Coordinates of C-alpha atoms in Angstrom, one line a residue:
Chain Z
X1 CA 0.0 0.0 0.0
X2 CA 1.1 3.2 -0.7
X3 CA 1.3 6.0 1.7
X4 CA 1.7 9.7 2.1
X5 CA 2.3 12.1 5.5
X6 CA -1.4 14.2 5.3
X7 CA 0.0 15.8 8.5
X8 CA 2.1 15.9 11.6
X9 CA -0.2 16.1 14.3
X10 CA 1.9 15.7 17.3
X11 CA 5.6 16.0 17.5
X12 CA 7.7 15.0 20.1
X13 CA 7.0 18.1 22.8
X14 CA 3.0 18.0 21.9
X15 CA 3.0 14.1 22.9
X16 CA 4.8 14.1 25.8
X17 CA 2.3 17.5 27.1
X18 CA -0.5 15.2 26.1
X19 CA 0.9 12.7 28.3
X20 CA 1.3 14.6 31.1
X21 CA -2.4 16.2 31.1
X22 CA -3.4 12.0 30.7
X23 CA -1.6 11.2 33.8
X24 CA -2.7 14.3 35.9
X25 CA -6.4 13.1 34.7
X26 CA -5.7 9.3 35.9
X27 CA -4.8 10.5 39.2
X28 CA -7.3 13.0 39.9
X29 CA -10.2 10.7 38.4
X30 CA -8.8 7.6 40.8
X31 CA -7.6 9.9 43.6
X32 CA -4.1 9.0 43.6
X33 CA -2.5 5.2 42.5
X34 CA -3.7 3.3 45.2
X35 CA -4.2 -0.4 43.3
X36 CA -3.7 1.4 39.8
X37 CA -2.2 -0.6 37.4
X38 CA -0.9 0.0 33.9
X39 CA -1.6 -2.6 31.1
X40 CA -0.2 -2.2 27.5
X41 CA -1.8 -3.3 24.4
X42 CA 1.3 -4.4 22.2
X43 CA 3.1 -3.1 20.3
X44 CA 2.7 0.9 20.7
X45 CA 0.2 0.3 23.9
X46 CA 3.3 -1.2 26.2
X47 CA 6.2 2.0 25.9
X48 CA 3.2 4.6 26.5
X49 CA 2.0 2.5 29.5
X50 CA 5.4 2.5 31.0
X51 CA 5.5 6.3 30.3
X52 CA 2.0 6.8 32.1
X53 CA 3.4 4.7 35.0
X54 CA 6.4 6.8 35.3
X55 CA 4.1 10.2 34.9
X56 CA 1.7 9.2 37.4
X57 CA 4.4 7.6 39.7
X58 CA 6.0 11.0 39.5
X59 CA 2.7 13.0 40.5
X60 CA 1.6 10.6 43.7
X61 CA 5.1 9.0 45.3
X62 CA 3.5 5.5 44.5
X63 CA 4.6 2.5 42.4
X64 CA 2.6 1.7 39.1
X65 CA 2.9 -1.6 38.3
X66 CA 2.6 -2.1 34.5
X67 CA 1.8 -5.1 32.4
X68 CA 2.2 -6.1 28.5
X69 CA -1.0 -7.9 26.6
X70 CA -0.7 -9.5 23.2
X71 CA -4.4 -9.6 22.1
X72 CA -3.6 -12.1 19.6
X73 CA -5.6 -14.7 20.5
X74 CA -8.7 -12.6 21.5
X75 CA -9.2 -11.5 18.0
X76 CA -12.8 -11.7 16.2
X77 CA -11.6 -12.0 12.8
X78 CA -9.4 -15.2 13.8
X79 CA -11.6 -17.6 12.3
X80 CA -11.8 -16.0 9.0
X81 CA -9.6 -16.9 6.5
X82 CA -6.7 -14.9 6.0
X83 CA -3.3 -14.0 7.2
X84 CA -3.6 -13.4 11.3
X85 CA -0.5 -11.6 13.1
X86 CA 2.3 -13.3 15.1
X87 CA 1.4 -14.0 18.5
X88 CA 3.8 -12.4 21.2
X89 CA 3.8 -13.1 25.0
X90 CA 1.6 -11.3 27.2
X91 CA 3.3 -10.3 30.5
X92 CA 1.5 -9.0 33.4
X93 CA 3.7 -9.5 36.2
X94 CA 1.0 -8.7 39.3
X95 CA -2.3 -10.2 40.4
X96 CA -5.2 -8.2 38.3
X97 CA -7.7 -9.1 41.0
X98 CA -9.0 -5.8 42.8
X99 CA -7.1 -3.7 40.5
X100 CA -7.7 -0.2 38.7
X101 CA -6.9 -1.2 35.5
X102 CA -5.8 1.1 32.8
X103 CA -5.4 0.0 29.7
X104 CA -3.1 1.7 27.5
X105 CA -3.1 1.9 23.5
X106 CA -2.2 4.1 21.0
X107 CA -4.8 4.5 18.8
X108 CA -8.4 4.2 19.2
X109 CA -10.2 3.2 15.9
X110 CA -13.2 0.6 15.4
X111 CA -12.9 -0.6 19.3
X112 CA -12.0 -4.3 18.3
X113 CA -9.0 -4.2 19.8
X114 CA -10.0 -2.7 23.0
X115 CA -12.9 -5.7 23.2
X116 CA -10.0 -8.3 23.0
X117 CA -8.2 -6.8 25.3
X118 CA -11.2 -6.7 28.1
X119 CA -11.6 -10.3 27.4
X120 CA -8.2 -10.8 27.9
X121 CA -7.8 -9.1 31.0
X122 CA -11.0 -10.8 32.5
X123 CA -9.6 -13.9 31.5
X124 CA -6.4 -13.0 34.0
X125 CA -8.6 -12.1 37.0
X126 CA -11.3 -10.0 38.1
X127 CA -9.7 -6.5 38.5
X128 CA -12.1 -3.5 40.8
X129 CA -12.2 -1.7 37.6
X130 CA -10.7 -1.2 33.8
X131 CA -10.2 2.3 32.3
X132 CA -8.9 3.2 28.8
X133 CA -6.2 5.2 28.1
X134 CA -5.4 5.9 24.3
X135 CA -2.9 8.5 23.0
X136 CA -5.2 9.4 20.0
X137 CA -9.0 8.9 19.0
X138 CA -9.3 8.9 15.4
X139 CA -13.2 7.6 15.4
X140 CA -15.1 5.6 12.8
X141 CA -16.3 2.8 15.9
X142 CA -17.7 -0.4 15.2
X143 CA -18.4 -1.2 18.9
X144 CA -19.6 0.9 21.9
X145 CA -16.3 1.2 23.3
X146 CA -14.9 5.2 23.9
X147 CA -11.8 5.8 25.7
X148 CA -11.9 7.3 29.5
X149 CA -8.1 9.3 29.0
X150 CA -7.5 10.8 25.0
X151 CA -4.4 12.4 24.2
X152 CA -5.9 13.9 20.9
X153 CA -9.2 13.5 18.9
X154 CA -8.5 13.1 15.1
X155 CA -11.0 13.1 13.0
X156 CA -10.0 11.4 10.0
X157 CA -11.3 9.5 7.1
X158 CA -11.1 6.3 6.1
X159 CA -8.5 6.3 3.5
X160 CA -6.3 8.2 6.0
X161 CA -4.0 5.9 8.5
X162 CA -3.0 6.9 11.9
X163 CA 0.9 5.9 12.6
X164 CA 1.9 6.5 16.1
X165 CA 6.0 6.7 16.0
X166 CA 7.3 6.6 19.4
X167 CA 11.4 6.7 20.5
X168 CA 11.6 3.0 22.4
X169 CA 10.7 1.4 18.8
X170 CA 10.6 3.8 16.0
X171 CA 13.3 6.7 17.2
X172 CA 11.2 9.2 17.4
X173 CA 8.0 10.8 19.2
X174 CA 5.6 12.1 16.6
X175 CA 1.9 11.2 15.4
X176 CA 1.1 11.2 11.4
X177 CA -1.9 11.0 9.4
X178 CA -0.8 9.0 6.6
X179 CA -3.0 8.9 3.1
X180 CA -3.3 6.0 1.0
X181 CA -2.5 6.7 -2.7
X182 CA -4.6 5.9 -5.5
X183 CA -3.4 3.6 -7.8
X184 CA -4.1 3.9 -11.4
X185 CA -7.7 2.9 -12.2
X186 CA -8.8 4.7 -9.3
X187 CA -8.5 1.8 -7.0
X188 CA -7.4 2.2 -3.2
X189 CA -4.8 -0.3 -2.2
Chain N
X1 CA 6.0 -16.2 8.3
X2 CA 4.3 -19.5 8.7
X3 CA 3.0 -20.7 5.0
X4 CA 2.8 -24.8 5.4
X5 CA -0.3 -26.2 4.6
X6 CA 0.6 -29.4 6.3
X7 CA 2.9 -30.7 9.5
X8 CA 4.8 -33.5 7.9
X9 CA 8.4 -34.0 9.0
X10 CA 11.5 -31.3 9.9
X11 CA 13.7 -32.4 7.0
X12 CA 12.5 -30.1 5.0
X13 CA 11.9 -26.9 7.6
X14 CA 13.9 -24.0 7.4
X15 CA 15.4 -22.3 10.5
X16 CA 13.2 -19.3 10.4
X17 CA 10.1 -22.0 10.4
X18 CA 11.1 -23.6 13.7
X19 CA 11.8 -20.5 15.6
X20 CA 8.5 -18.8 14.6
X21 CA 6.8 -22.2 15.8
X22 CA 8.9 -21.9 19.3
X23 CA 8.4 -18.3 19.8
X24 CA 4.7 -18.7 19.3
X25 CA 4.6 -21.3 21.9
X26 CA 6.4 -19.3 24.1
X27 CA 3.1 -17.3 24.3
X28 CA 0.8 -20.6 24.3
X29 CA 3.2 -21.3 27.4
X30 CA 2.1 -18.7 29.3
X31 CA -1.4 -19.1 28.9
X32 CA -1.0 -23.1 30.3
X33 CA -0.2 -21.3 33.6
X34 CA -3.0 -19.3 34.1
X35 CA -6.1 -20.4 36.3
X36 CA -8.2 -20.1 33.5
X37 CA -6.6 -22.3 30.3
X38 CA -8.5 -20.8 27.4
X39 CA -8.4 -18.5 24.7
X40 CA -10.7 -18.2 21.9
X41 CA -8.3 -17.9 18.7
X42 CA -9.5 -21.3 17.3
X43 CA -13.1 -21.0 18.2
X44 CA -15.4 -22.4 15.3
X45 CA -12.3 -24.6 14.0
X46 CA -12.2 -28.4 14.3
X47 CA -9.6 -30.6 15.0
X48 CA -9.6 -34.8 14.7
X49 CA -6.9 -37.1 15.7
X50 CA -6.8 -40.3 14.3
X51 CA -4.4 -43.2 15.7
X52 CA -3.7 -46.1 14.3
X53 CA -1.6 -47.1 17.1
X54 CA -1.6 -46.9 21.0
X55 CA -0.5 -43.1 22.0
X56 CA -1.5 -41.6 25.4
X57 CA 1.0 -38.4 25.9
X58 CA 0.9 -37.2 21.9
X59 CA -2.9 -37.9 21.5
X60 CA -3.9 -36.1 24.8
X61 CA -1.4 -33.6 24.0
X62 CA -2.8 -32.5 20.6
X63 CA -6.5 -32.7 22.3
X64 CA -6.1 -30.7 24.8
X65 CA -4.0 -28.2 22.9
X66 CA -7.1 -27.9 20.6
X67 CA -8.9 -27.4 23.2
X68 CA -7.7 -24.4 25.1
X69 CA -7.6 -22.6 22.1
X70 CA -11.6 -23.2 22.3
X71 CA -11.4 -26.0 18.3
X72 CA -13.7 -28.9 19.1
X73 CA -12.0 -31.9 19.0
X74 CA -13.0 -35.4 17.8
X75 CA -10.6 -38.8 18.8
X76 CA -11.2 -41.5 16.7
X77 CA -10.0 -44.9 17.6
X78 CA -8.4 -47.6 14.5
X79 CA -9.9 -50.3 16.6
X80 CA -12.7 -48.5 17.3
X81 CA -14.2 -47.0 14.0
X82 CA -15.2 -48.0 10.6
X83 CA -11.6 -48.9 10.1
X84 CA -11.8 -52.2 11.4
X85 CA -14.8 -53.0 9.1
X86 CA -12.3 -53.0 6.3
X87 CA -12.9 -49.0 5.9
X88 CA -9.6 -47.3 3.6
X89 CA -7.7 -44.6 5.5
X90 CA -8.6 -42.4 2.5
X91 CA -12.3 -43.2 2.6
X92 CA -11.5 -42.3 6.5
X93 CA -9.6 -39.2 5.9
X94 CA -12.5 -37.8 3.1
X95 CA -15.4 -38.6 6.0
X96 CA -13.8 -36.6 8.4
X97 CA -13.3 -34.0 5.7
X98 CA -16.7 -34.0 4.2
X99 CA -18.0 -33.7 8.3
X100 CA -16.0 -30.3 8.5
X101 CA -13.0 -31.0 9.9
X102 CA -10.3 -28.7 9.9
X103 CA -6.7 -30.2 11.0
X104 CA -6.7 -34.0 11.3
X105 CA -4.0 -35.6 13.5
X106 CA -2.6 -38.7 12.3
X107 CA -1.2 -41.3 13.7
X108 CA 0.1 -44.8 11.2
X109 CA 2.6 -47.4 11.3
X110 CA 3.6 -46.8 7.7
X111 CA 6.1 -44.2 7.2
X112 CA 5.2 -42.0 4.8
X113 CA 1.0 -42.1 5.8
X114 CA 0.7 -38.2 6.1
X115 CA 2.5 -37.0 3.5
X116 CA 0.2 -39.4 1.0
X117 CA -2.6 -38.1 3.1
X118 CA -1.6 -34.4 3.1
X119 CA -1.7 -34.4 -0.8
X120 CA -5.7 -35.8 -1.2
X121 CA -7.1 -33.8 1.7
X122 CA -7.9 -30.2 2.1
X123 CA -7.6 -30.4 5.1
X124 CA -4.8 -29.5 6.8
X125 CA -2.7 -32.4 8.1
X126 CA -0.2 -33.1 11.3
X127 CA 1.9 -36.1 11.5
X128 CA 1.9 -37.4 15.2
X129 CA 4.1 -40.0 14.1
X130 CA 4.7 -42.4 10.7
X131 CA 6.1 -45.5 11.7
X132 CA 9.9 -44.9 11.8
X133 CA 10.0 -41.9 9.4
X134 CA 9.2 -38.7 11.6
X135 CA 7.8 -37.4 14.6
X136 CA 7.8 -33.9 14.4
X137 CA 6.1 -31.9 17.0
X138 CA 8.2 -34.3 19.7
X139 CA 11.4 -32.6 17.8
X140 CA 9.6 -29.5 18.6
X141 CA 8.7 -29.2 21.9
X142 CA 13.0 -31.1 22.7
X143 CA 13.6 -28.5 21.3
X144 CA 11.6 -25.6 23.1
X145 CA 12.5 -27.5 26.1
X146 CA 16.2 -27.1 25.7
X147 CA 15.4 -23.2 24.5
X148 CA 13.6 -23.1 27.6
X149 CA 16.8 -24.5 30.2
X150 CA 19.6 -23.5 28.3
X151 CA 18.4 -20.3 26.5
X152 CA 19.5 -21.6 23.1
X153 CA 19.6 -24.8 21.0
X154 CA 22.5 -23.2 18.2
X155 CA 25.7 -24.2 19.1
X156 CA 24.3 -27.3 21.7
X157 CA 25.8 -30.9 21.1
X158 CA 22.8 -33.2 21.8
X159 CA 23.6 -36.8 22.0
X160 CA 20.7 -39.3 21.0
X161 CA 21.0 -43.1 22.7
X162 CA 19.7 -46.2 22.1
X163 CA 17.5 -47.5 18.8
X164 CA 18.3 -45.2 16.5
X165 CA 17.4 -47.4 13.6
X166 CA 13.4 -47.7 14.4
X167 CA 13.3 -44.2 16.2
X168 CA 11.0 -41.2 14.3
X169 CA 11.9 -39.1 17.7
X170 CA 15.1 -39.4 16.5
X171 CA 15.1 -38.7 12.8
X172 CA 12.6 -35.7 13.5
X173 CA 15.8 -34.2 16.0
X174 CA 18.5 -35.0 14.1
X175 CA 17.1 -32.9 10.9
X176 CA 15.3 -30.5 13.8
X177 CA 18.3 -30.0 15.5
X178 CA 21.0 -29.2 12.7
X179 CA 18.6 -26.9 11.3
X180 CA 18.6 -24.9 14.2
X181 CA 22.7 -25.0 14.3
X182 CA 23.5 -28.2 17.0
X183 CA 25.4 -30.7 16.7
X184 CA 24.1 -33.7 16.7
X185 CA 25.6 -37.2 18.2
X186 CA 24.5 -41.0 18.3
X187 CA 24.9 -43.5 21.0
X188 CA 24.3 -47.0 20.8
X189 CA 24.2 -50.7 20.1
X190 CA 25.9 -51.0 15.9
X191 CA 22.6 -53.2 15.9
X192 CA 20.5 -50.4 16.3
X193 CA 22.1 -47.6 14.2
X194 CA 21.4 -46.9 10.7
X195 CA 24.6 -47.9 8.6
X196 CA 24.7 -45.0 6.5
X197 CA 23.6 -42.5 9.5
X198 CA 26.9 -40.6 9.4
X199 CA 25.9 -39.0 6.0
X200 CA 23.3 -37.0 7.8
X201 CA 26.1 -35.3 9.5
X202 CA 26.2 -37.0 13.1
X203 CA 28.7 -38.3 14.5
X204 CA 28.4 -41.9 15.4
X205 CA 29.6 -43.9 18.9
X206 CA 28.7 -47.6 19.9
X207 CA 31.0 -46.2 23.2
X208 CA 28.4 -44.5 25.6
X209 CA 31.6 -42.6 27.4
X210 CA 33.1 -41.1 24.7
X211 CA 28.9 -40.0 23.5
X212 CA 28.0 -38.6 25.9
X213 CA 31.3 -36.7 27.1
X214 CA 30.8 -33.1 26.6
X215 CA 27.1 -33.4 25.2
X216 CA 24.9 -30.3 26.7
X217 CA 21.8 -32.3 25.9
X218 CA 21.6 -36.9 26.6
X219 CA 18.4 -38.4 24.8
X220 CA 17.3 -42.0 26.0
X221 CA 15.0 -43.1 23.7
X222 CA 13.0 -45.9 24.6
X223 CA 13.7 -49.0 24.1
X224 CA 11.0 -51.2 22.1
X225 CA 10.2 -54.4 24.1
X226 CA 9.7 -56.4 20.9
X227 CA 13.4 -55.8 19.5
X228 CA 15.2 -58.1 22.4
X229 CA 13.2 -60.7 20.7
X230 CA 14.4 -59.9 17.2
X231 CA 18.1 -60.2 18.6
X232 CA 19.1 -56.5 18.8
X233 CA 20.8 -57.3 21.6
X234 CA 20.9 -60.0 24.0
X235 CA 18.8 -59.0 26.9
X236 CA 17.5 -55.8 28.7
X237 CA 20.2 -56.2 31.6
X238 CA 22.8 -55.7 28.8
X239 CA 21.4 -53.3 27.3
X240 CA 21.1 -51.4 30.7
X241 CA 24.5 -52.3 31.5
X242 CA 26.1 -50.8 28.3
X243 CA 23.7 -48.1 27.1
X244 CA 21.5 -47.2 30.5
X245 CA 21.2 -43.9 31.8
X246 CA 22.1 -44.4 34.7
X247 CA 23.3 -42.0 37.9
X248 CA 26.4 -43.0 38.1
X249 CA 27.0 -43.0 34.6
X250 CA 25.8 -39.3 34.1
X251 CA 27.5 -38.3 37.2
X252 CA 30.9 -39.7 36.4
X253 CA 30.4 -38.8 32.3
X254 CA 28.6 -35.9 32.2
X255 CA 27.0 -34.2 35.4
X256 CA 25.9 -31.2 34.3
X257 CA 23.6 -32.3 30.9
X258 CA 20.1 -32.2 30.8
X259 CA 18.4 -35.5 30.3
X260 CA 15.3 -35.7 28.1
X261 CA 13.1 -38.5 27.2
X262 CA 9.9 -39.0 24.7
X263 CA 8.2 -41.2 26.7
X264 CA 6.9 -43.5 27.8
X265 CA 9.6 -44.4 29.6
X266 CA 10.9 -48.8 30.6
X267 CA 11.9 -47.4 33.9
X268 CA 15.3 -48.9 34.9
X269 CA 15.6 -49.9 30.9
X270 CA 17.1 -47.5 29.3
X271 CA 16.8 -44.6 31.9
X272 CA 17.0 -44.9 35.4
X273 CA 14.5 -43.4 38.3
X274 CA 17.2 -41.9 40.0
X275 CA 17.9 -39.8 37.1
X276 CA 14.2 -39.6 36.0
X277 CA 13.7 -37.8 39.0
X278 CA 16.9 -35.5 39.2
X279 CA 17.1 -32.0 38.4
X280 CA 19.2 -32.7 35.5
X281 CA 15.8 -34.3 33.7
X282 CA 13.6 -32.4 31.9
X283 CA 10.7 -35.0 31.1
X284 CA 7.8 -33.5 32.8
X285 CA 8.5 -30.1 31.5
X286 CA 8.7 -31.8 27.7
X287 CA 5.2 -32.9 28.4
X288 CA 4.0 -29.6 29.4
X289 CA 5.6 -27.9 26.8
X290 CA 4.4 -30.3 24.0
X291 CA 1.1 -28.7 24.9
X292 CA 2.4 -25.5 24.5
X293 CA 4.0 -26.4 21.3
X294 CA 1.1 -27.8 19.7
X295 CA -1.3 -25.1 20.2
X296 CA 1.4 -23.0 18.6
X297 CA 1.3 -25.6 15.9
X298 CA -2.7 -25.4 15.8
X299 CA -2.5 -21.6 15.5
X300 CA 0.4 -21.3 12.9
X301 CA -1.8 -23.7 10.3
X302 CA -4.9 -21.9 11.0
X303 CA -3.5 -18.7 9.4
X304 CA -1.6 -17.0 12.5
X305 CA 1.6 -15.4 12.2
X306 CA 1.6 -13.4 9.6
X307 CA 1.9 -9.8 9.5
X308 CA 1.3 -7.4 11.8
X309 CA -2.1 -7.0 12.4
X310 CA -4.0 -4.2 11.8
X311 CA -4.7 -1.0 14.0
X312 CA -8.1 -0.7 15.7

């Protein structure tokens, strides 16, 4: 598929202000980090979970534990024929059980991922709560899922892609919005 | 990227194919050690196994592998089924097609069943052992095992003993193993080594000192009971005597190996409960892990991983 850069629409300074205002927002809606817990959604979910659990760590005194989920196996489009992703290990080093949950992705799109992930946490334990923390909300929702913490709403259209780069595995901090190309014939790819 | 239709045999696996199996089961691994055993990535996909000889370990294995990745499962039994009303295992193979089936699980005495099978079936089709040909997914879960304990398998010396000849466990290793960058050495009787072995690129000893001397990894196979009849050797005491794992034998040879079997095991036959039960023996964890293994298998064939997903 080819792609084009629409627009930047965070860079490196905006994301980690976005951050911050997420993190002020997790403490003050669970006043403080008693039993909060941070849980990635792999790939980009687990570095900005680990950066929350710094943030908020910083802003209370207290330990965040953090965990990584691959939602691999949770998928609803397993069964259908087709290439499915590699499965990678899901580490959640702490009991879920009575636990204030946050999950953590990057972007929020049709909510399938996020329903994968609740059924992957419920399948770890029973936690007091789960809240959802996603860097950017781009729309178009298939499920009634919406996030609880949003770095950035972006509306966007449906040719348009959303790549989160982020420095622990692309380099660099900054959010695109990525257009596919037409092809000749006027086809999408 | 996992592309195989089929599960036949490790001859013909690449490097990159085994490691994607290994780290996928890595994952399944995890999951196995949870309170609840279950996810729902096969759910709506079907699964038979179909023996044609006696199997506890591998046939429960692959079932319960199924399912806690939510397949339903169906066991059907050669003694049991339309097979022993005459019944061909091709007009088997297409019943269990035309029912839905998805992966069928085969187990035959003939070496060669499932790759005849693979190539009239849509279905797709995992050898769980073909006479003396291969055995496959037991290659693959030694070999996690080892990953497991020793971090690596590249660069290990693994040293396989006793009937080399009539073992698939063995074959599926040897070609498993070298693939992955081991060495690979055989230990035993000169009656129950292959004569032309050495071609394969092992190195071969009828001295079990000098075999298993500086091995990382000992294999005991087991020892058929039906072969001291046929005059492999003269009797099970000898054999124990010579080729036996043995504590004092690993203790004064090698100490420090790790000791894995297939199973099932003639106690005091080829391996000893002494070292059965020492720390040096991995056999319990192989049957965990050849859970693990096979639900990676399961997944891989089903269309998992490839690619990266998608964002949502």
């Amino acid at each position: 598929m080819e792609l084009s850069v629409r627009a930047r629409i965070l860079d490196g300074r905006e994301m980690g202000w976005a951050l911050a205002r997420m993190a002020q927002e997790i403490v003050e809606r669970n006043q403080g980090a008693e039993n909060v817990a941070m849980i990635g959604i792999r790939t980009r979910g687990a570095p900005l979970a680990w950066r929350l659990a710094r943030l908020v760590s910083a802003l209370t005194g207290q330990e965040v534990p953090v965990g990584m989920l691959d939602i691999t196996l949770y998928r609803d489009d397993l069964s259908a024929l087709g290439p499915a992703p590699i499965v990678h290990r899901t580490e959640v080093p702490f009991e879920v059980n009575q636990k204030r949950v946050i999950l953590v992705d990057d972007v929020l799109y049709t909510g399938r991922t996020v329903r994968s992930a609740l059924d992957a946490v419920m399948d770890l334990g029973r936690p007091a709560i789960i809240q959802l923390a996603v860097l950017i909300d781009r729309g178009h929702r298939e499920l009634p899922i919406q996030a609880d913490y949003v770095g950035k709403y972006v509306p966007t259209s449906l040719q348009e892609v959303v790549a989160v780069n982020l420095q622990e595995i692309d380099g660099s901090d900054e959010v695109l919005i990525l257009r596919k190309q037409m092809q000749g014939g006027g086809q999408t790819v | 990227m996992f592309r195989r239709k089929d599960v036949l045999g490790l001859r013909d696996w690449s490097k990159e194919e085994i490691a994607l199996v290994l780290d996928t089961a890595a994952a399944m691994k995890d999951i196995l050690g949870r309170d609840l055993k279950k996810v729902p990535a096969l759910r709506g996909r079907s699964v038979a196994t179909l023996f044609y000889e006696p199997s506890t370990r591998t046939r429960a294995s692959f079932e319960l592998a199924a399912k806690y990745m939510s397949a339903d499962t169906v066991s059907l039994n050669a003694s049991a089924s339309s097979i022993a009303k005459g019944e061909s295992l091709l007009d088997t193979i297409w019943t269990i097609e035309a029912m839905g089936v998805d992966v069928v699980v085969l187990r035959h005495p003939v070496p060669g069943t499932s790759l005849q099978i693979a190539e009239h079936t849509r279905m797709h089709v995992v050898n769980a052992g073909d006479g003396a040909h291969e055995h496959p997914t037991q290659a693959l879960l030694d070999m996690y095992t080892v990953r497991e304990r020793l971090g690596r398998v590249e660069g290990l010396t693994l040293a396989i003993v006793g009937d080399i000849s009539h073992s698939r466990v063995a074959r599926s290793n040897i070609w498993g193993w070298q693939k992955m960058g081991a060495k690979v050495r055989v230990v035993g009787p000169p009656t129950m080594i292959p004569v032309d072995i050495d071609k394969a690129g092992v190195q071969v000893y009828w001295d079990i000192e000098e075999g298993l001397r500086g091995a990382d990894v000992i294999m005991g196979l087991r020892i058929q009971l039906e072969r001291e009849a046929r005059g492999f050797f003269p009797s099970f005491a000898e054999y124990t005597s010579f080729y036996g794992l043995t504590r004092e034998r690993i203790r004064s040879i090698n100490p420090g190996a790790l000791i894995l079997h297939p199973g099932p095991v003639n106690r005091g036959v080829e391996i000893t409960d002494e070292v059965l039960s020492s720390a040096n023996a991995a056999v319990n964890e192989q049957v965990t892990n050849g859970v693990a293994v096979r639900m990676a298998l399961l997944y891989l064939l089903l269309g998992g991983g490839q690619g990266d997903g998608f964002a949502s």
